[in-house]
Amino acid sequence: MAEILIIKCLNDNYAYIYLNDKKEAFVVDPSEASPVIDTLEKNDLQLKYILNTHHHFDHIGGNFELKEKYNCKIVGSKKDRDRIPGIDIEISDGDYWSFKEHTAQIIEIPGHTSGHIAFFFKSLNAVFTGDTLFSLGCGRLFEGTPTMMWNSLKKLRALPDQTKIYCGHEYTFSNAKFAKHIDPNNKLLDEAIVEIKNKREKGLPTIPFELGTEKKINPFLRADDQKFIDSIIKALVRFFKAEWSGAFVAIFILAIAIEFSTSGRPLSLIHI
Ligand code: ZN
Ligand code: FE
């Protein structure tokens, strides 16, 4: 039976191996070769392709070693043809790339990098999102603007709700803390956090996660949800009010301290 294996790489990266009945496989974003080779050997697999979502080292680090060992082909964005080591097959937004009976729709999702792509396999119910969409978060803007990232996130959000998301890093727990901070009354988020904690305590990945739920709990997928935005603005106003009153008290105490040290008379400032 076809399946997707999760491989821990480097500190907190994930590579993914898809394998079919014939023991043929492709790997997505091999950060490094050795854990990928271990899994391929353990499962007696033939690596046919490497799929890269973007050019960062922690996603392409294993390209050359794997290509040399397995004589596999490397698939990546045409826009990153000069940045993806060993690229053989160049693809662009709207293209389709097939592996036997499974076909991936290529979705350009710039923001984290300018040439970032996602591979959406409808028949596998899976999308590989690299460093654009994380569980409860999104990637940093290295080569794009917030608008570019938002448009990319909207493209991913439009996929079917049952789509399982396979992202590039295990950032879920720290993302959860931020999400809870700005969305404190979201019951679904609370439930998700319990599950995330459980998994992490057992050393299990929190990946994949389902888009339908993510749309309700990931703050970065809800930037056009007016109710959510209103609640964030209210929280910000509360925050600044609290900060300003704190700052006022601090200035007041400082003024008294200065007055006391220069005149020897406490509170003389407010008596004058
Ligand atoms: Zn990256
Ligand atoms: Fe990364």
Short mmCIF file of C-alpha atoms and ligand atoms in Angstrom, two decimals:
data_model
loop_
_atom_site.label_atom_id
_atom_site.label_comp_id
_atom_site.label_asym_id
_atom_site.label_seq_id
_atom_site.Cartn_x
_atom_site.Cartn_y
_atom_site.Cartn_z
CA MET A 1 0.00 0.00 0.00
CA ALA A 2 1.19 3.50 -0.83
CA GLU A 3 2.28 5.58 2.10
CA ILE A 4 4.20 8.66 3.18
CA LEU A 5 7.02 8.23 5.69
CA ILE A 6 8.20 11.09 7.89
CA ILE A 7 11.96 11.43 8.32
CA LYS A 8 13.51 13.66 10.96
CA CYS A 9 16.51 15.58 9.65
CA LEU A 10 18.94 18.10 11.16
CA ASN A 11 17.44 19.84 14.22
CA ASP A 12 13.79 20.20 13.44
CA ASN A 13 13.41 19.51 9.72
CA TYR A 14 11.26 16.86 8.13
CA ALA A 15 11.82 15.12 4.82
CA TYR A 16 9.07 12.90 3.44
CA ILE A 17 9.31 9.70 1.47
CA TYR A 18 6.41 8.55 -0.65
CA LEU A 19 6.56 4.88 -1.56
CA ASN A 20 4.34 2.72 -3.73
CA ASP A 21 3.61 -1.01 -3.95
CA LYS A 22 6.53 -1.53 -6.30
CA LYS A 23 8.94 -0.14 -3.72
CA GLU A 24 9.60 2.94 -5.82
CA ALA A 25 9.89 6.23 -3.98
CA PHE A 26 10.31 9.96 -4.14
CA VAL A 27 11.59 12.15 -1.34
CA VAL A 28 10.54 15.71 -0.57
CA ASP A 29 13.13 18.22 0.74
CA PRO A 30 15.98 15.94 1.87
CA SER A 31 17.86 18.23 4.28
CA GLU A 32 20.61 15.65 4.55
CA ALA A 33 21.21 12.32 2.87
CA SER A 34 21.96 9.86 5.68
CA PRO A 35 18.56 9.62 7.45
CA VAL A 36 16.89 9.37 4.03
CA ILE A 37 19.27 6.60 2.94
CA ASP A 38 18.64 4.75 6.23
CA THR A 39 14.89 4.76 5.61
CA LEU A 40 15.24 3.79 1.95
CA GLU A 41 17.50 0.86 2.85
CA LYS A 42 15.36 -0.28 5.76
CA ASN A 43 12.35 -0.43 3.47
CA ASP A 44 14.27 -1.75 0.48
CA LEU A 45 13.21 1.20 -1.69
CA GLN A 46 14.42 2.57 -5.02
CA LEU A 47 14.61 6.37 -4.97
CA LYS A 48 13.39 7.74 -8.30
CA TYR A 49 12.92 11.46 -7.65
CA ILE A 50 13.80 14.27 -5.28
CA LEU A 51 11.22 17.05 -4.99
CA ASN A 52 12.43 20.42 -3.66
CA THR A 53 10.01 23.07 -2.41
CA HIS A 54 12.70 25.77 -2.30
CA HIS A 55 16.43 26.32 -2.42
CA HIS A 56 17.35 26.72 1.28
CA PHE A 57 20.14 24.47 2.46
CA ASP A 58 17.97 22.67 5.02
CA HIS A 59 15.76 21.46 2.14
CA ILE A 60 18.30 20.56 -0.55
CA GLY A 61 21.31 19.50 1.56
CA GLY A 62 20.99 15.83 0.57
CA ASN A 63 20.40 16.41 -3.18
CA PHE A 64 23.84 15.58 -4.58
CA GLU A 65 24.58 12.58 -2.37
CA LEU A 66 21.20 10.99 -3.05
CA LYS A 67 21.37 11.73 -6.78
CA GLU A 68 24.79 10.13 -7.01
CA LYS A 69 23.77 7.04 -5.04
CA TYR A 70 20.39 6.40 -6.64
CA ASN A 71 20.71 8.13 -10.00
CA CYS A 72 17.40 9.84 -9.30
CA LYS A 73 16.02 12.98 -10.94
CA ILE A 74 15.60 16.28 -9.11
CA VAL A 75 12.42 18.30 -9.53
CA GLY A 76 12.26 21.99 -8.61
CA SER A 77 11.00 25.43 -9.57
CA LYS A 78 12.11 26.83 -12.92
CA LYS A 79 12.60 30.15 -11.12
CA ASP A 80 15.19 28.49 -8.89
CA ARG A 81 17.03 26.60 -11.64
CA ASP A 82 20.30 28.27 -10.57
CA ARG A 83 19.74 27.71 -6.86
CA ILE A 84 18.57 24.09 -6.67
CA PRO A 85 21.60 21.83 -6.86
CA GLY A 86 21.39 19.12 -9.52
CA ILE A 87 17.96 20.16 -10.84
CA ASP A 88 16.79 18.04 -13.82
CA ILE A 89 13.09 18.82 -14.16
CA GLU A 90 12.01 22.47 -14.03
CA ILE A 91 8.40 23.19 -13.17
CA SER A 92 6.21 26.28 -12.84
CA ASP A 93 2.89 27.37 -11.39
CA GLY A 94 -0.02 25.35 -12.81
CA ASP A 95 2.19 22.55 -14.15
CA TYR A 96 1.49 18.92 -13.33
CA TRP A 97 4.17 16.44 -12.39
CA SER A 98 3.35 12.73 -12.24
CA PHE A 99 4.77 9.80 -10.38
CA LYS A 100 3.06 6.67 -11.73
CA GLU A 101 -0.64 7.00 -10.91
CA HIS A 102 -0.22 10.11 -8.75
CA THR A 103 -0.11 13.61 -10.17
CA ALA A 104 1.00 16.72 -8.34
CA GLN A 105 -0.34 20.15 -9.14
CA ILE A 106 2.47 22.71 -8.80
CA ILE A 107 1.44 25.80 -6.87
CA GLU A 108 3.80 28.77 -6.71
CA ILE A 109 3.75 30.15 -3.19
CA PRO A 110 6.32 32.97 -2.95
CA GLY A 111 7.00 34.86 0.29
CA HIS A 112 9.50 32.78 2.24
CA THR A 113 11.59 32.65 -0.95
CA SER A 114 10.71 34.04 -4.36
CA GLY A 115 10.76 30.64 -6.06
CA HIS A 116 8.94 28.60 -3.41
CA ILE A 117 6.50 25.96 -4.68
CA ALA A 118 4.07 23.46 -3.17
CA PHE A 119 3.30 20.00 -4.52
CA PHE A 120 -0.41 19.15 -4.18
CA PHE A 121 -1.28 15.48 -4.74
CA LYS A 122 -5.06 15.25 -4.87
CA SER A 123 -5.02 11.47 -5.10
CA LEU A 124 -2.79 11.24 -2.02
CA ASN A 125 -4.80 13.90 -0.20
CA ALA A 126 -1.50 15.60 0.54
CA VAL A 127 0.28 18.88 -0.02
CA PHE A 128 3.98 19.50 0.64
CA THR A 129 4.31 23.12 1.73
CA GLY A 130 8.00 23.48 2.64
CA ASP A 131 8.51 26.63 4.71
CA THR A 132 5.38 28.53 3.63
CA LEU A 133 2.60 27.03 5.74
CA PHE A 134 3.48 25.44 9.09
CA SER A 135 1.20 23.96 11.69
CA LEU A 136 -0.22 27.07 13.43
CA GLY A 137 2.25 29.33 11.67
CA CYS A 138 3.84 30.44 8.43
CA GLY A 139 7.38 30.92 7.17
CA ARG A 140 9.58 33.96 7.57
CA LEU A 141 9.66 36.50 4.78
CA PHE A 142 13.16 36.21 3.38
CA GLU A 143 12.48 37.15 -0.22
CA GLY A 144 8.90 38.33 -0.32
CA THR A 145 6.40 40.84 1.01
CA PRO A 146 3.53 40.21 3.44
CA THR A 147 1.12 40.56 0.49
CA MET A 148 2.96 37.88 -1.46
CA MET A 149 2.87 35.55 1.55
CA TRP A 150 -0.82 36.24 2.14
CA ASN A 151 -1.65 35.45 -1.49
CA SER A 152 0.34 32.23 -1.21
CA LEU A 153 -1.43 31.24 2.00
CA LYS A 154 -4.78 31.92 0.32
CA LYS A 155 -3.86 29.54 -2.51
CA LEU A 156 -3.11 26.80 0.02
CA ARG A 157 -6.24 27.63 2.01
CA ALA A 158 -8.34 27.05 -1.11
CA LEU A 159 -7.36 23.36 -1.28
CA PRO A 160 -9.91 20.77 -0.09
CA ASP A 161 -10.47 20.75 3.68
CA GLN A 162 -9.45 17.11 4.03
CA THR A 163 -5.97 17.82 2.58
CA LYS A 164 -3.15 16.72 4.86
CA ILE A 165 -0.34 19.26 5.11
CA TYR A 166 3.27 18.12 5.20
CA CYS A 167 5.50 21.08 6.07
CA GLY A 168 9.26 21.49 6.41
CA HIS A 169 9.75 21.94 10.15
CA GLU A 170 8.51 20.89 13.57
CA TYR A 171 7.70 24.40 14.82
CA THR A 172 4.22 23.57 16.07
CA PHE A 173 4.65 23.96 19.80
CA SER A 174 6.21 27.43 19.70
CA ASN A 175 3.70 28.47 17.05
CA ALA A 176 0.94 27.25 19.37
CA LYS A 177 2.11 29.57 22.15
CA PHE A 178 1.88 32.58 19.83
CA ALA A 179 -1.50 31.48 18.45
CA LYS A 180 -2.89 31.06 21.97
CA HIS A 181 -1.56 34.49 22.93
CA ILE A 182 -3.45 36.33 20.21
CA ASP A 183 -6.46 33.99 20.10
CA PRO A 184 -7.04 33.11 23.77
CA ASN A 185 -10.72 32.09 23.54
CA ASN A 186 -10.52 29.61 20.68
CA LYS A 187 -11.73 26.24 22.03
CA LEU A 188 -10.61 24.37 18.92
CA LEU A 189 -7.13 25.80 19.39
CA ASP A 190 -7.12 24.65 23.03
CA GLU A 191 -8.04 21.13 21.92
CA ALA A 192 -5.32 21.18 19.30
CA ILE A 193 -2.74 22.34 21.85
CA VAL A 194 -3.58 19.40 24.17
CA GLU A 195 -2.99 17.02 21.28
CA ILE A 196 0.22 18.81 20.24
CA LYS A 197 1.61 18.61 23.80
CA ASN A 198 0.78 14.89 23.97
CA LYS A 199 2.54 14.17 20.71
CA ARG A 200 5.62 16.22 21.53
CA GLU A 201 5.95 14.64 24.99
CA LYS A 202 6.10 11.27 23.25
CA GLY A 203 8.59 12.62 20.70
CA LEU A 204 6.06 12.20 17.88
CA PRO A 205 5.73 14.61 14.95
CA THR A 206 2.72 16.92 14.87
CA ILE A 207 2.78 16.56 11.08
CA PRO A 208 0.73 16.01 8.97
CA PHE A 209 -2.19 18.20 10.00
CA GLU A 210 -5.52 18.75 8.29
CA LEU A 211 -6.32 21.94 6.40
CA GLY A 212 -9.99 22.08 7.48
CA THR A 213 -9.07 22.40 11.16
CA GLU A 214 -6.04 24.56 10.44
CA LYS A 215 -8.26 27.15 8.76
CA LYS A 216 -9.97 27.66 12.12
CA ILE A 217 -6.91 27.77 14.39
CA ASN A 218 -3.92 29.08 12.43
CA PRO A 219 -3.89 32.89 12.85
CA PHE A 220 -2.06 33.33 9.54
CA LEU A 221 -4.92 31.68 7.63
CA ARG A 222 -7.45 34.00 9.26
CA ALA A 223 -6.08 37.43 8.37
CA ASP A 224 -9.31 38.25 6.51
CA ASP A 225 -11.65 37.03 9.28
CA GLN A 226 -13.06 40.33 10.52
CA LYS A 227 -14.24 38.93 13.87
CA PHE A 228 -10.77 37.54 14.52
CA ILE A 229 -9.10 40.83 13.49
CA ASP A 230 -11.44 42.80 15.79
CA SER A 231 -10.51 40.55 18.71
CA ILE A 232 -6.79 41.09 17.99
CA ILE A 233 -7.26 44.88 17.83
CA LYS A 234 -9.10 44.79 21.20
CA ALA A 235 -6.28 42.70 22.68
CA LEU A 236 -3.73 45.21 21.32
CA VAL A 237 -5.61 48.16 22.83
CA ARG A 238 -5.68 46.32 26.18
CA PHE A 239 -1.96 45.62 25.85
CA PHE A 240 -1.03 49.25 25.10
CA LYS A 241 -3.28 50.58 27.87
CA ALA A 242 -1.55 48.26 30.31
CA GLU A 243 1.86 49.20 28.92
CA TRP A 244 1.12 52.93 29.10
CA SER A 245 -0.08 52.77 32.69
CA GLY A 246 3.03 50.73 33.49
CA ALA A 247 5.22 53.32 31.76
CA PHE A 248 3.48 56.16 33.62
CA VAL A 249 4.11 54.51 36.99
CA ALA A 250 7.75 53.91 36.04
CA ILE A 251 8.27 57.57 35.01
CA PHE A 252 6.56 58.77 38.19
CA ILE A 253 8.77 56.59 40.42
CA LEU A 254 11.86 57.72 38.50
CA ALA A 255 10.90 61.38 38.93
CA ILE A 256 10.49 60.91 42.68
CA ALA A 257 13.83 59.11 42.87
CA ILE A 258 15.62 61.92 41.00
CA GLU A 259 13.95 64.56 43.14
CA PHE A 260 14.85 62.69 46.33
CA SER A 261 18.47 62.25 45.30
CA THR A 262 18.89 65.95 44.38
CA SER A 263 16.85 67.67 47.10
CA GLY A 264 16.75 65.02 49.81
CA ARG A 265 13.03 65.69 50.06
CA PRO A 266 10.79 62.87 48.82
CA LEU A 267 7.71 63.82 46.82
CA SER A 268 8.74 67.49 46.64
CA LEU A 269 7.94 67.36 42.94
CA ILE A 270 4.26 66.97 43.53
CA HIS A 271 4.13 69.43 46.44
CA ILE A 272 5.35 72.32 44.31
ZN ZN B 1 13.44 27.78 4.12
FE FE B 2 13.60 25.44 6.28
#
